[in-house]
Coordinates of C-alpha atoms in Angstrom, one line a residue:
M1 CA -0.2 7.5 -2.9
N2 CA -9.4 13.4 -4.5
D3 CA -11.5 15.6 -4.8
G4 CA -14.4 14.0 -3.0
V5 CA -15.6 14.5 0.5
C6 CA -14.1 12.2 3.1
V7 CA -15.8 11.2 6.3
N8 CA -13.9 11.9 9.5
L9 CA -14.0 8.5 11.2
V10 CA -12.7 9.9 14.5
D11 CA -15.4 12.5 14.8
D12 CA -18.1 10.1 13.7
E13 CA -17.2 7.3 16.1
G14 CA -15.7 9.3 18.9
S15 CA -18.3 12.1 19.3
G16 CA -21.3 10.8 17.5
Y17 CA -23.1 9.6 20.6
A18 CA -22.7 12.9 22.3
K19 CA -24.0 14.7 19.2
D20 CA -27.0 12.4 19.1
I21 CA -27.8 13.1 22.8
A22 CA -27.5 16.8 22.1
D23 CA -29.8 16.5 19.1
G24 CA -32.3 14.4 21.0
S25 CA -32.4 16.7 24.0
E26 CA -33.0 19.7 21.9
S27 CA -35.8 18.1 19.9
A28 CA -37.4 17.0 23.2
G29 CA -37.0 20.3 24.9
G30 CA -34.9 18.7 27.6
F31 CA -36.0 16.5 30.6
D32 CA -38.9 18.0 32.4
R33 CA -38.3 15.8 35.4
V34 CA -36.0 12.9 36.5
P35 CA -37.5 9.4 35.8
T36 CA -38.6 7.7 39.0
S37 CA -38.0 4.1 37.9
E38 CA -35.9 2.1 35.5
V39 CA -39.1 1.1 33.6
E40 CA -40.1 4.7 33.2
A41 CA -36.6 5.7 32.1
D42 CA -36.5 3.0 29.5
S43 CA -40.0 3.9 28.1
S44 CA -39.6 7.7 28.2
P45 CA -40.2 9.5 24.9
T46 CA -36.9 11.3 25.1
N47 CA -34.9 8.1 25.3
T48 CA -36.9 6.6 22.5
T49 CA -36.2 9.7 20.3
I50 CA -32.5 9.4 21.1
T51 CA -32.4 5.7 20.2
D52 CA -34.3 6.3 17.0
N53 CA -31.9 9.1 16.1
N54 CA -28.9 6.8 16.8
N55 CA -30.4 4.0 14.7
T56 CA -31.3 6.3 11.8
K57 CA -27.9 7.9 11.7
S58 CA -26.1 4.6 12.0
N59 CA -28.1 3.1 9.2
T60 CA -27.6 6.2 7.0
K61 CA -23.8 6.1 7.6
Q62 CA -23.6 2.3 6.8
K63 CA -25.6 2.9 3.6
A64 CA -23.4 5.7 2.6
D65 CA -20.2 3.7 3.3
T66 CA -21.6 0.8 1.2
E67 CA -22.6 3.0 -1.7
S68 CA -19.2 4.7 -1.6
L69 CA -17.5 1.4 -2.3
Y70 CA -19.4 1.1 -5.6
S71 CA -19.2 4.8 -6.6
A72 CA -17.6 5.8 -9.9
S73 CA -14.7 7.5 -8.1
T74 CA -13.9 4.4 -6.0
I75 CA -14.1 2.0 -8.9
T76 CA -11.9 4.3 -11.0
A77 CA -9.4 4.5 -8.2
V78 CA -9.3 0.7 -7.8
I79 CA -8.9 0.0 -11.6
G80 CA -6.4 2.8 -12.0
S81 CA -4.4 1.7 -9.0
I82 CA -4.2 -1.9 -10.3
A83 CA -3.4 -1.0 -13.9
S84 CA -0.8 1.7 -13.1
S85 CA 0.9 -0.5 -10.4
V86 CA 1.2 -3.6 -12.5
A87 CA 2.5 -1.4 -15.4
I88 CA 5.1 0.3 -13.3
V89 CA 6.4 -3.0 -11.9
M90 CA 6.9 -4.3 -15.4
V91 CA 8.6 -1.1 -16.6
N92 CA 10.8 -0.9 -13.4
K93 CA 12.0 -4.4 -14.2
L94 CA 13.0 -3.3 -17.7
A95 CA 14.9 -0.2 -16.3
L96 CA 16.6 -2.0 -13.5
N97 CA 17.7 -5.0 -15.6
N98 CA 19.0 -3.0 -18.5
G99 CA 21.7 -0.7 -17.3
F100 CA 20.1 1.1 -14.3
P101 CA 20.3 -1.3 -11.2
Y102 CA 19.6 1.5 -8.7
A103 CA 16.3 1.0 -7.0
S104 CA 16.7 3.9 -4.5
S105 CA 17.7 6.3 -7.2
L106 CA 14.7 5.3 -9.3
T107 CA 12.4 5.9 -6.4
A108 CA 13.9 9.3 -5.8
L109 CA 13.3 10.2 -9.5
H110 CA 9.7 9.1 -9.1
Q111 CA 9.2 11.5 -6.2
L112 CA 11.0 14.3 -8.0
T113 CA 8.7 13.8 -11.1
V114 CA 5.6 13.9 -8.9
Y115 CA 6.7 17.1 -7.2
I116 CA 7.6 18.8 -10.5
F117 CA 4.3 17.8 -12.1
T118 CA 2.1 18.9 -9.2
T119 CA 4.0 22.1 -8.8
V120 CA 3.4 22.9 -12.5
L121 CA -0.3 22.2 -11.9
I122 CA -0.3 24.7 -9.0
K123 CA 1.6 27.4 -10.9
T124 CA -0.7 27.1 -13.9
K125 CA -3.7 27.3 -11.4
F126 CA -5.0 23.9 -12.6
I127 CA -5.3 23.0 -8.9
P128 CA -5.4 25.4 -5.9
A129 CA -2.2 26.1 -4.0
L130 CA -1.6 24.3 -0.8
P131 CA -3.5 25.9 2.1
E132 CA -1.7 26.6 5.4
P133 CA -1.9 23.8 7.9
L134 CA -4.8 23.9 10.3
P135 CA -4.2 26.3 13.2
G136 CA -4.1 25.5 16.9
G137 CA -1.9 22.5 16.7
K138 CA -4.8 20.3 15.7
A139 CA -3.1 18.8 12.7
R140 CA 0.1 16.8 12.8
P141 CA 2.8 18.5 10.8
R142 CA 2.8 17.5 7.1
Y143 CA 6.6 16.9 7.2
I144 CA 6.0 14.0 9.7
V145 CA 3.7 12.3 7.2
A146 CA 6.2 12.9 4.4
A147 CA 9.0 11.5 6.6
L148 CA 7.0 8.4 7.3
Y149 CA 6.1 7.9 3.7
S150 CA 9.6 8.4 2.4
S151 CA 11.1 6.1 5.1
G152 CA 8.6 3.4 4.1
L153 CA 9.7 3.7 0.5
V154 CA 13.4 3.4 1.4
L155 CA 12.9 0.5 3.8
M156 CA 10.5 -1.3 1.5
N157 CA 13.2 -1.3 -1.2
Q158 CA 15.5 -3.1 1.3
S159 CA 13.2 -5.7 2.7
L160 CA 10.3 -7.3 0.9
A161 CA 10.2 -10.7 2.5
M162 CA 7.7 -10.3 5.3
N163 CA 6.0 -7.1 4.2
P164 CA 3.1 -8.5 2.1
M165 CA 1.7 -10.4 5.1
S166 CA 2.4 -7.7 7.7
C167 CA 0.8 -4.6 6.4
I168 CA -2.8 -5.6 7.0
P169 CA -2.3 -6.7 10.6
A170 CA -0.2 -3.6 11.2
I171 CA -3.0 -1.3 9.9
A172 CA -5.5 -3.0 12.2
F173 CA -3.1 -2.6 15.1
F174 CA -2.3 1.1 14.6
Q175 CA -5.9 2.1 13.8
Y176 CA -6.9 0.6 17.1
L177 CA -4.0 2.0 19.0
L178 CA -4.3 5.6 17.6
F179 CA -8.0 5.9 16.9
N180 CA -9.7 3.1 18.8
K181 CA -11.1 1.7 15.5
V182 CA -11.9 -2.0 15.6
V183 CA -12.2 -4.3 12.6
N184 CA -15.5 -6.1 12.7
R185 CA -15.7 -9.9 12.8
P186 CA -16.7 -10.5 9.1
T187 CA -14.0 -8.2 7.9
A188 CA -11.4 -9.9 10.1
I189 CA -12.4 -13.3 8.8
A190 CA -12.1 -12.2 5.2
L191 CA -8.7 -10.6 5.9
A192 CA -7.5 -13.8 7.6
V193 CA -8.4 -15.8 4.5
I194 CA -6.5 -13.4 2.3
L195 CA -3.4 -13.5 4.6
V196 CA -3.4 -17.3 4.6
G197 CA -3.5 -17.2 0.8
V198 CA -0.7 -14.7 0.6
A199 CA 1.4 -16.8 3.0
V200 CA 0.9 -20.0 0.9
S201 CA 1.6 -18.3 -2.4
T202 CA 4.7 -16.4 -1.4
M203 CA 6.4 -19.0 0.7
A204 CA 9.5 -20.2 -1.2
P205 CA 9.7 -24.0 -1.7
T206 CA 12.5 -25.6 0.3
N207 CA 14.9 -28.3 -0.9
T208 CA 14.0 -31.5 1.0
K209 CA 16.8 -33.6 -0.6
P210 CA 19.4 -34.6 2.0
A211 CA 22.6 -32.7 1.6
K212 CA 25.7 -34.7 0.7
N213 CA 28.8 -34.9 3.0
L214 CA 27.0 -33.6 6.0
R215 CA 29.3 -33.4 9.0
R216 CA 28.4 -34.9 12.4
L217 CA 27.5 -32.6 15.2
D218 CA 30.8 -33.3 17.0
E219 CA 32.7 -32.3 13.9
F220 CA 31.4 -28.7 13.9
D221 CA 34.2 -26.2 14.2
T222 CA 34.4 -22.5 15.2
T223 CA 34.0 -21.5 11.6
A224 CA 30.5 -23.1 11.4
V225 CA 29.6 -21.4 14.7
S226 CA 30.8 -18.0 13.4
S227 CA 28.8 -18.4 10.2
A228 CA 25.7 -19.2 12.2
A229 CA 26.2 -16.1 14.4
V230 CA 26.6 -14.0 11.3
A231 CA 23.5 -15.5 9.7
F232 CA 21.5 -14.9 12.9
F233 CA 22.7 -11.2 13.2
S234 CA 21.9 -10.7 9.5
G235 CA 18.4 -12.1 9.9
F236 CA 17.8 -10.0 13.0
I237 CA 18.8 -6.8 11.1
N238 CA 16.4 -7.8 8.2
L239 CA 13.7 -8.3 10.8
I240 CA 14.2 -4.8 12.2
I241 CA 14.2 -3.3 8.7
S242 CA 11.0 -5.1 7.8
I243 CA 9.3 -4.0 11.0
G244 CA 10.4 -0.4 10.2
A245 CA 9.2 -0.7 6.6
V246 CA 5.8 -2.0 7.5
S247 CA 5.3 0.5 10.4
T248 CA 6.3 3.6 8.5
T249 CA 4.3 2.6 5.4
V250 CA 1.0 1.9 7.2
L251 CA 1.3 4.9 9.5
S252 CA 1.7 7.2 6.5
Q253 CA -1.4 5.6 4.8
I254 CA -3.4 5.9 8.0
E255 CA -2.4 9.6 8.3
V256 CA -3.5 10.3 4.7
S257 CA -6.9 8.6 5.5
M258 CA -7.5 10.0 9.0
N259 CA -5.5 13.3 9.4
S260 CA -7.9 16.2 9.2
D261 CA -5.3 18.5 7.7
L262 CA -4.6 16.1 4.8
K263 CA -8.1 14.9 4.3
R264 CA -9.2 18.4 3.2
L265 CA -6.6 18.4 0.4
S266 CA -7.1 17.0 -3.0
S267 CA -4.9 14.0 -4.1
F268 CA -2.7 16.3 -6.2
Q269 CA -2.2 18.6 -3.2
V270 CA -1.3 15.7 -0.9
M271 CA 1.2 14.5 -3.5
N272 CA 2.8 17.9 -3.7
A273 CA 2.9 18.2 0.1
I274 CA 4.9 15.0 0.7
S275 CA 6.9 14.5 -2.5
V276 CA 9.6 17.1 -2.1
L277 CA 10.7 15.7 1.3
S278 CA 10.3 12.2 0.0
F279 CA 12.7 13.0 -2.9
A280 CA 15.3 14.4 -0.4
V281 CA 15.1 11.3 1.8
C282 CA 15.2 8.8 -1.1
M283 CA 18.1 10.7 -2.7
G284 CA 20.0 10.6 0.6
A285 CA 19.4 6.9 0.8
A286 CA 20.5 6.5 -2.9
L287 CA 23.9 8.0 -2.0
F288 CA 24.6 5.2 0.5
M289 CA 22.9 2.3 -1.3
D290 CA 23.5 3.1 -5.0
V291 CA 26.5 5.4 -5.1
K292 CA 28.1 3.4 -2.2
I293 CA 29.0 6.6 -0.4
S294 CA 30.2 5.9 3.2
L295 CA 30.3 8.3 6.2
L296 CA 34.1 8.4 5.8
D297 CA 33.7 9.6 2.1
F298 CA 32.1 12.8 3.4
L299 CA 35.4 13.6 5.1
N300 CA 37.4 12.8 2.0
P301 CA 36.1 14.9 -0.9
E302 CA 38.4 13.1 -3.4
S303 CA 36.9 9.7 -2.6
F304 CA 33.4 11.2 -2.7
G305 CA 34.0 12.7 -6.1
V306 CA 35.4 9.5 -7.6
K307 CA 32.5 7.4 -6.5
L308 CA 30.0 10.0 -7.7
A309 CA 31.8 10.3 -11.1
V310 CA 31.7 6.5 -11.5
F311 CA 28.0 6.5 -10.7
V312 CA 27.2 9.3 -13.2
D313 CA 29.4 7.7 -15.9
S314 CA 27.5 4.4 -15.6
I315 CA 24.2 6.2 -16.0
V316 CA 25.3 8.2 -19.0
A317 CA 26.8 5.1 -20.7
E318 CA 24.2 2.4 -19.9
A319 CA 21.0 3.8 -18.5
P320 CA 17.9 3.1 -20.6
L321 CA 16.6 6.7 -20.5
G322 CA 13.4 5.9 -22.3
W323 CA 12.3 3.3 -19.8
I324 CA 13.4 5.6 -16.9
L325 CA 11.3 8.4 -18.3
F326 CA 8.3 6.0 -18.8
T327 CA 8.5 4.7 -15.2
C328 CA 8.6 8.3 -13.9
V329 CA 5.5 9.2 -15.8
L330 CA 3.8 6.1 -14.5
S331 CA 4.7 7.1 -11.0
I332 CA 2.4 10.1 -11.3
A333 CA -0.5 7.7 -12.0
V334 CA 0.5 5.3 -9.3
N335 CA 0.6 8.1 -6.7
L336 CA -2.6 9.7 -7.9
F337 CA -4.7 6.5 -7.9
G338 CA -3.2 5.2 -4.7
T339 CA -3.9 8.4 -2.8
N340 CA -7.4 8.5 -4.2
L341 CA -8.0 4.9 -3.2
I342 CA -6.8 5.5 0.4
K343 CA -8.9 8.7 0.7
Y344 CA -12.0 7.2 -0.8
T345 CA -11.9 3.9 1.1
S346 CA -9.2 3.1 3.7
P347 CA -5.6 1.9 4.0
M348 CA -7.0 -1.6 4.6
T349 CA -8.8 -1.6 1.3
F350 CA -5.7 -0.3 -0.4
Q351 CA -3.7 -3.3 0.9
V352 CA -6.3 -5.8 -0.2
V353 CA -6.3 -4.3 -3.6
G354 CA -2.5 -4.5 -3.5
H355 CA -2.7 -8.3 -3.2
L356 CA -4.8 -8.4 -6.3
K357 CA -2.1 -6.3 -8.0
T358 CA 0.5 -8.9 -6.8
I359 CA -1.6 -11.7 -8.4
L360 CA -1.8 -9.9 -11.7
T361 CA 1.9 -9.1 -11.6
L362 CA 2.9 -12.7 -11.0
G363 CA 0.5 -13.7 -13.8

């Protein structure tokens, strides 16, 4: 999940000092001579000009960032993201619990709806067509971003246990690793408080009552050992899935926020660029998770056809088409406001707003 102008954080932070020096040297006409002492160097007019330029530009950027958080576009994106996300969770619950228990298929339908809607907007010239990717290999291919996004959708559907607490630290880690962007101390403290609250609120209560008929340690048999091994292996697989879900999700959000090729696109264009591949990936996952197709079924057309027919028959007979259509329409709003929020602010802000959505959903 903009039509506003986004600031390139990489350019601002990575090359701003060099630009300031260039601006300062041009305004001062260059150094007429080399300073003969450290005192002279520190007090030279040129260095003072460069420092003033740095401070002025830094203050201007901080003021612009602060104002952007309270702009009409950002506030609209926050409110719209919260409202649409809470609504789609409620409607998804109605669809999944009333004859359509296929989360991956529902996600695929969401992506298909987004692609059809944005394509219609392009065909009717309501929004411009997608421009060609930036030349010279400067932009990462859009299909990589789409693959990360769709993989995150699929994996998130499979593992939700550790994801709420992991996305914010993962964003901080990847932003530092990829763009050398560091979270300042006040922000880090605020995020730590949020994460502690999320950990406390989402931790399931445990049963502290002593179990009856517990066997002594010397009475454990091979069955108990085997069960423990299976539980450990299952937990390890879930851990890997969770790590994959968090990593792909936050990387796709960081790319939308930082990638120069995607930043120049409007939110509708971004949605169109990534939704078609997302639909293909989610639909492929639905074959395995919802239709229960195995690799052997691809070699046996008869078995493949039987399972697919059973899946289609269950949809025709029991699926609540009204709720499914409603959730697909809501998915357009969720993607639009989510993309706007990431582009107007940052992936970190998107995740913090996401915790507020969780509170409202639980309420």
